[in-house]
Short mmCIF file of C-alpha atoms in Angstrom, two decimals:
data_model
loop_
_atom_site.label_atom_id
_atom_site.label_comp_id
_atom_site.label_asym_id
_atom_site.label_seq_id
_atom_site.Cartn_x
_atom_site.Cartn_y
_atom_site.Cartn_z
CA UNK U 1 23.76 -4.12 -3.23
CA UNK U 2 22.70 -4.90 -6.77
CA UNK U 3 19.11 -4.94 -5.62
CA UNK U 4 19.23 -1.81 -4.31
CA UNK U 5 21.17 -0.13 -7.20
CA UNK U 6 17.98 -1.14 -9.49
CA UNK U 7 15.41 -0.12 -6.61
CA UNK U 8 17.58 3.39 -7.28
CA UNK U 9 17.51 2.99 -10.90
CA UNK U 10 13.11 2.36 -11.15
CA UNK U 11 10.88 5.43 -10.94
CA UNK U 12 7.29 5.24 -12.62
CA UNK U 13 7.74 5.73 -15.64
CA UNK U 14 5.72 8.17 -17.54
CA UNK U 15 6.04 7.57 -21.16
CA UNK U 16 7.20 3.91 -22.41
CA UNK U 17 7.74 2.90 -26.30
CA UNK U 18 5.93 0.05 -26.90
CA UNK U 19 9.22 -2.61 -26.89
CA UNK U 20 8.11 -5.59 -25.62
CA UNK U 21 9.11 -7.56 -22.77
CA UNK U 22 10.48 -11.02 -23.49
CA UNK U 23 8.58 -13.59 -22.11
CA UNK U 24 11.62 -14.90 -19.40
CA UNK U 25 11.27 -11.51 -17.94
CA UNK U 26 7.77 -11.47 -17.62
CA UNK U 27 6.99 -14.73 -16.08
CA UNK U 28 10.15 -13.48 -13.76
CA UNK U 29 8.29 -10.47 -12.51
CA UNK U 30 5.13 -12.98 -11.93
CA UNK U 31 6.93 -15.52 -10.40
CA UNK U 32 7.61 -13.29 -7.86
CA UNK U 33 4.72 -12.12 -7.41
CA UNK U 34 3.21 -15.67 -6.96
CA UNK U 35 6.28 -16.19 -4.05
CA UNK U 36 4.98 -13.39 -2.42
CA UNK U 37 3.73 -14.10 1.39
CA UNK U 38 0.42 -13.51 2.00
CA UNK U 39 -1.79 -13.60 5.11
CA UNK U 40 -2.26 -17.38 5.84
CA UNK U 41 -1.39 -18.19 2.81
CA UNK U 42 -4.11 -17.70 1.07
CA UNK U 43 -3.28 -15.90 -2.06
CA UNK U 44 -6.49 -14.42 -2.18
CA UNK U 45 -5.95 -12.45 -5.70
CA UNK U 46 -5.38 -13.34 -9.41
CA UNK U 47 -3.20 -11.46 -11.87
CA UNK U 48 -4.51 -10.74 -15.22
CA UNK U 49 -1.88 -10.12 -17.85
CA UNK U 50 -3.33 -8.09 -21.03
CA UNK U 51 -1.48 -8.03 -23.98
CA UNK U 52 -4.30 -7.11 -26.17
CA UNK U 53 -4.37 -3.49 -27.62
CA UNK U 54 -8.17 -3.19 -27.92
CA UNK U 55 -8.60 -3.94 -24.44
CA UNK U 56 -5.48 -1.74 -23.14
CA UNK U 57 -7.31 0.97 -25.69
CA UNK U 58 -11.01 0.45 -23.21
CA UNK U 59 -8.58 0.60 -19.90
CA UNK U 60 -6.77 3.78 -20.94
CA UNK U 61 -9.93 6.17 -21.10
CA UNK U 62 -10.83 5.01 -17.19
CA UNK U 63 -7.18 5.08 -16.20
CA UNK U 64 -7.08 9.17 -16.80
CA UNK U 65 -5.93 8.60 -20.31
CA UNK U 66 -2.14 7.38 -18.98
CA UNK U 67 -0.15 7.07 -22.06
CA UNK U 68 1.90 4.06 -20.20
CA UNK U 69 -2.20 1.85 -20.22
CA UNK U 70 -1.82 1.78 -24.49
CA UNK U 71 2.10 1.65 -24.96
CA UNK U 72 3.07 -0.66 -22.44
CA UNK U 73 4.29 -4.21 -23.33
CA UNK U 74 1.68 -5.66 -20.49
CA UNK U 75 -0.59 -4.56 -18.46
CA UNK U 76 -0.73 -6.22 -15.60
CA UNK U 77 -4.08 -5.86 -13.40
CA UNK U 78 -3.90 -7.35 -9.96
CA UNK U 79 -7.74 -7.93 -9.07
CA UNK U 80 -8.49 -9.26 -5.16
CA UNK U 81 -11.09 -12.10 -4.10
CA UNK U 82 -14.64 -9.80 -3.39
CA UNK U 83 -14.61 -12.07 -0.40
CA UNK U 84 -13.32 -14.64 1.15
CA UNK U 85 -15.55 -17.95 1.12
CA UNK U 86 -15.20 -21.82 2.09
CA UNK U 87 -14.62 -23.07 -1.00
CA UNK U 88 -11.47 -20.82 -1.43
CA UNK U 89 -10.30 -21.32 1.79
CA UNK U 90 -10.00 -25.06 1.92
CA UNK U 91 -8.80 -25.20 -2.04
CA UNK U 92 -5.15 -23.49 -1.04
CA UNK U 93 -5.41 -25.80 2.69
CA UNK U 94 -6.16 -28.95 0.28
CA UNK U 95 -3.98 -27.81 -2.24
CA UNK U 96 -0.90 -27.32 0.77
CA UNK U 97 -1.52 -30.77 1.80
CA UNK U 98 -1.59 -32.18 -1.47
CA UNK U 99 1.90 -30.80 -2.11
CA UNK U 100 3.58 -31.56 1.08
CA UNK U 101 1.90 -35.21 1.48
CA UNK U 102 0.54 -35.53 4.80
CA UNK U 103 -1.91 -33.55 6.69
CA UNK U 104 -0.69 -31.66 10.24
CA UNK U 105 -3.14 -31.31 12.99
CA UNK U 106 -2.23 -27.72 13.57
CA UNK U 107 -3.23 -27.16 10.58
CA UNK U 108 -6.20 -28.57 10.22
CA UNK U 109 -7.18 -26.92 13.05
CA UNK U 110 -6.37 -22.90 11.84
CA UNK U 111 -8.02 -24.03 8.73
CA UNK U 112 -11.37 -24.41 10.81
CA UNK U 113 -10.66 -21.23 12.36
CA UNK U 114 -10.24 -19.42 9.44
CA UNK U 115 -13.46 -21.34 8.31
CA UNK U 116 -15.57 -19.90 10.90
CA UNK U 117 -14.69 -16.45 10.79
CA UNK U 118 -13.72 -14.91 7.30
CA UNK U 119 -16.73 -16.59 4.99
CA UNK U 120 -19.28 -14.87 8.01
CA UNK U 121 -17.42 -11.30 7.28
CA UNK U 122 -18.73 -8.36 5.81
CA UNK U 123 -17.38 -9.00 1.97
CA UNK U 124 -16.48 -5.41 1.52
CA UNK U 125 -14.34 -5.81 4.72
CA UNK U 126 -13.03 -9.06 3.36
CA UNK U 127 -12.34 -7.32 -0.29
CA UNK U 128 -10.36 -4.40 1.58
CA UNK U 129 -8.35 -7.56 3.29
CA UNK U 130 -7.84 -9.47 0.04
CA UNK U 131 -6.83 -6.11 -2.05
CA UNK U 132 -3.56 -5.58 0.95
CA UNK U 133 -2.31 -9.28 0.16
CA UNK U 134 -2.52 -8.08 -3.47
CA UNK U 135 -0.56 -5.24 -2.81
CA UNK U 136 2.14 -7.28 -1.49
CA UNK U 137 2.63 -9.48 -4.37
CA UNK U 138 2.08 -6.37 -6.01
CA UNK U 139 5.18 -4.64 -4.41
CA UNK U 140 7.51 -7.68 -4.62
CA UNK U 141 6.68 -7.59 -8.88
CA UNK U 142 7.95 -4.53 -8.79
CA UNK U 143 10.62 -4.94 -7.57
CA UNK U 144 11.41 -7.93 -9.62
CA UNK U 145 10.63 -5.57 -12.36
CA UNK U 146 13.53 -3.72 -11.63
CA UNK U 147 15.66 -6.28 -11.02
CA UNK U 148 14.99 -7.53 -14.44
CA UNK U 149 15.79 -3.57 -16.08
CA UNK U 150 12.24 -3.26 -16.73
CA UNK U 151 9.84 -0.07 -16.30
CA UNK U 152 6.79 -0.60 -13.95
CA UNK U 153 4.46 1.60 -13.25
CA UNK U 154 2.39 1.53 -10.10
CA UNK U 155 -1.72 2.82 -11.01
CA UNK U 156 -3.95 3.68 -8.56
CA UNK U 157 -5.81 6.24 -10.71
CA UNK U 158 -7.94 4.33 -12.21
CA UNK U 159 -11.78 3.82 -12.57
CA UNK U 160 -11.85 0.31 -10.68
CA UNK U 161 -15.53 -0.78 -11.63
CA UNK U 162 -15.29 0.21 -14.84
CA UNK U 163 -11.86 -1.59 -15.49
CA UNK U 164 -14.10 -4.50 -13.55
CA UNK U 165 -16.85 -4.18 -16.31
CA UNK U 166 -14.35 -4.28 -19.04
CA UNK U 167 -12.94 -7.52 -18.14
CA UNK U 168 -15.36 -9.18 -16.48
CA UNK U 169 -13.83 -9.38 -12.89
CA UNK U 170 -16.71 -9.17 -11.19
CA UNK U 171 -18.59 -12.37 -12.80
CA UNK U 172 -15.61 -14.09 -11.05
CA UNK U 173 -15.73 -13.33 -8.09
CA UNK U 174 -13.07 -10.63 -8.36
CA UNK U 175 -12.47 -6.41 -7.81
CA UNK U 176 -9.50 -4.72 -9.29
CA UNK U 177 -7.23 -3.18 -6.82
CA UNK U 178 -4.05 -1.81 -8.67
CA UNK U 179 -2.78 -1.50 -12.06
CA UNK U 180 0.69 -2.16 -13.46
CA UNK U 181 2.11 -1.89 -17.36
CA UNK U 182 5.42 -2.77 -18.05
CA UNK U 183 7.76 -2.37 -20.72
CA UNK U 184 10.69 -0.03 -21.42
CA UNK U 185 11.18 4.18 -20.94
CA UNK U 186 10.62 6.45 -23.20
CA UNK U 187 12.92 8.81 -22.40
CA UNK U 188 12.83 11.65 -24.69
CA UNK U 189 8.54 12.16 -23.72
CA UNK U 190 9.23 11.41 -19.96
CA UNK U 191 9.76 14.79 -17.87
CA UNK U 192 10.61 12.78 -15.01
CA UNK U 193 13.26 10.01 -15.88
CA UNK U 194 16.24 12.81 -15.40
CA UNK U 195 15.05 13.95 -12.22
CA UNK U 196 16.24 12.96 -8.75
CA UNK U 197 15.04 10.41 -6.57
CA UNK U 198 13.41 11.77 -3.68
CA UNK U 199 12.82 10.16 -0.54
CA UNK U 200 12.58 10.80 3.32
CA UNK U 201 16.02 10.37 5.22
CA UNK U 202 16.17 7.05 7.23
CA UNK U 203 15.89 8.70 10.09
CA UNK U 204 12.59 9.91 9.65
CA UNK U 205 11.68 6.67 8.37
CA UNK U 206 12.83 4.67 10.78
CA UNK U 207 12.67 4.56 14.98
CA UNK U 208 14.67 2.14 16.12
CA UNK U 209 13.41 0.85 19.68
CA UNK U 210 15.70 -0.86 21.59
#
């Protein structure tokens, strides 16, 4: 139940006050992140952690000017593979071989599947594919966030090539997809950390078939 009392507790946070995160708690939120499943394993996204007040003060203009981009602790930007290619492919295969120890047949063999049919994809198509995984180890960090007592904030509305520009995403190989700052409430600027959490019932959220 503790879980869910701090999944009750998080809402996104619309004003925080600069406090910083310690360190334990942020590498925390991104180990989660980085235990998140992903489609064949793959893990086809990075997370860029920005600390940096100049470049927070470049994101916050194409971010609508969100107060929570500037006084966050970090921003954390999760940015998706533009596409999927060989060389990433077989690096996380290799790398899952070199960590277990042996190499499995089965294995071997999905790799060359994989092989010959995501790297001759549309890369747009393969982007859209990439930027879901990142969304999963997105959701898990938030969570974790919460588990920790710390304020995430979920961004979509944001300018994604321009945040690209700014921190050179693109020249490797990567596309923005969401946008997360942490840090702590400010409760006294936020209008909505006394309100009530609203969500549907479970029973229009769930159909049980059975």
């Amino acid at each position: 139940m503790e879980l869910l009392d701090k999944l009750n507790w998080r809402y996104a946070a619309k004003a925080m006050n600069g406090d910083t995160v310690p360190d334990e708690k942020l590498q925390n939120i991104l180990e989660a992140a980085r235990l998140a499943p992903t489609s064949s394993g793959l893990q086809p996204f990075e997370i860029i952690v920005i600390e940096n007040k100049e470049l927070k003060e470049q994101i916050k203009p194409v971010a609508w000017n969100q107060s929570v981009i500037t006084d966050c602790s970090h921003l954390l930007v999760f940015a998706a593979w533009d596409t999927y290619t060989k060389e990433r492919i077989n690096y996380m295969f290799d790398l899952t071989n070199d960590i277990r120890g042996f190499k499995n047949e089965g294995w071997e063999n999905y790799r060359q599947m994989l092989l010959s049919s995501y790297p001759q994809k549309d890369a747009e198509e393969n982007f859209n594919h990439a930027a879901k995984q990142a969304y999963i180890a997105f959701s898990q960090a938030l969570a974790a966030a919460a588990f920790e007592g710390v304020d995430a904030t979920p961004i979509e509305g944001f300018d994604p090539d321009a945040v690209d520009k700014i921190l050179g995403l693109r020249e490797k190989g990567l596309r923005s997809a969401v946008l997360m700052p942490i840090g702590y409430r400010k409760e006294n600027e936020d209008w909505l950390v006394n309100l009530v959490k609203v969500r549907k019932p479970m029973e229009d959220l769930v159909t049980v078939m059975k």
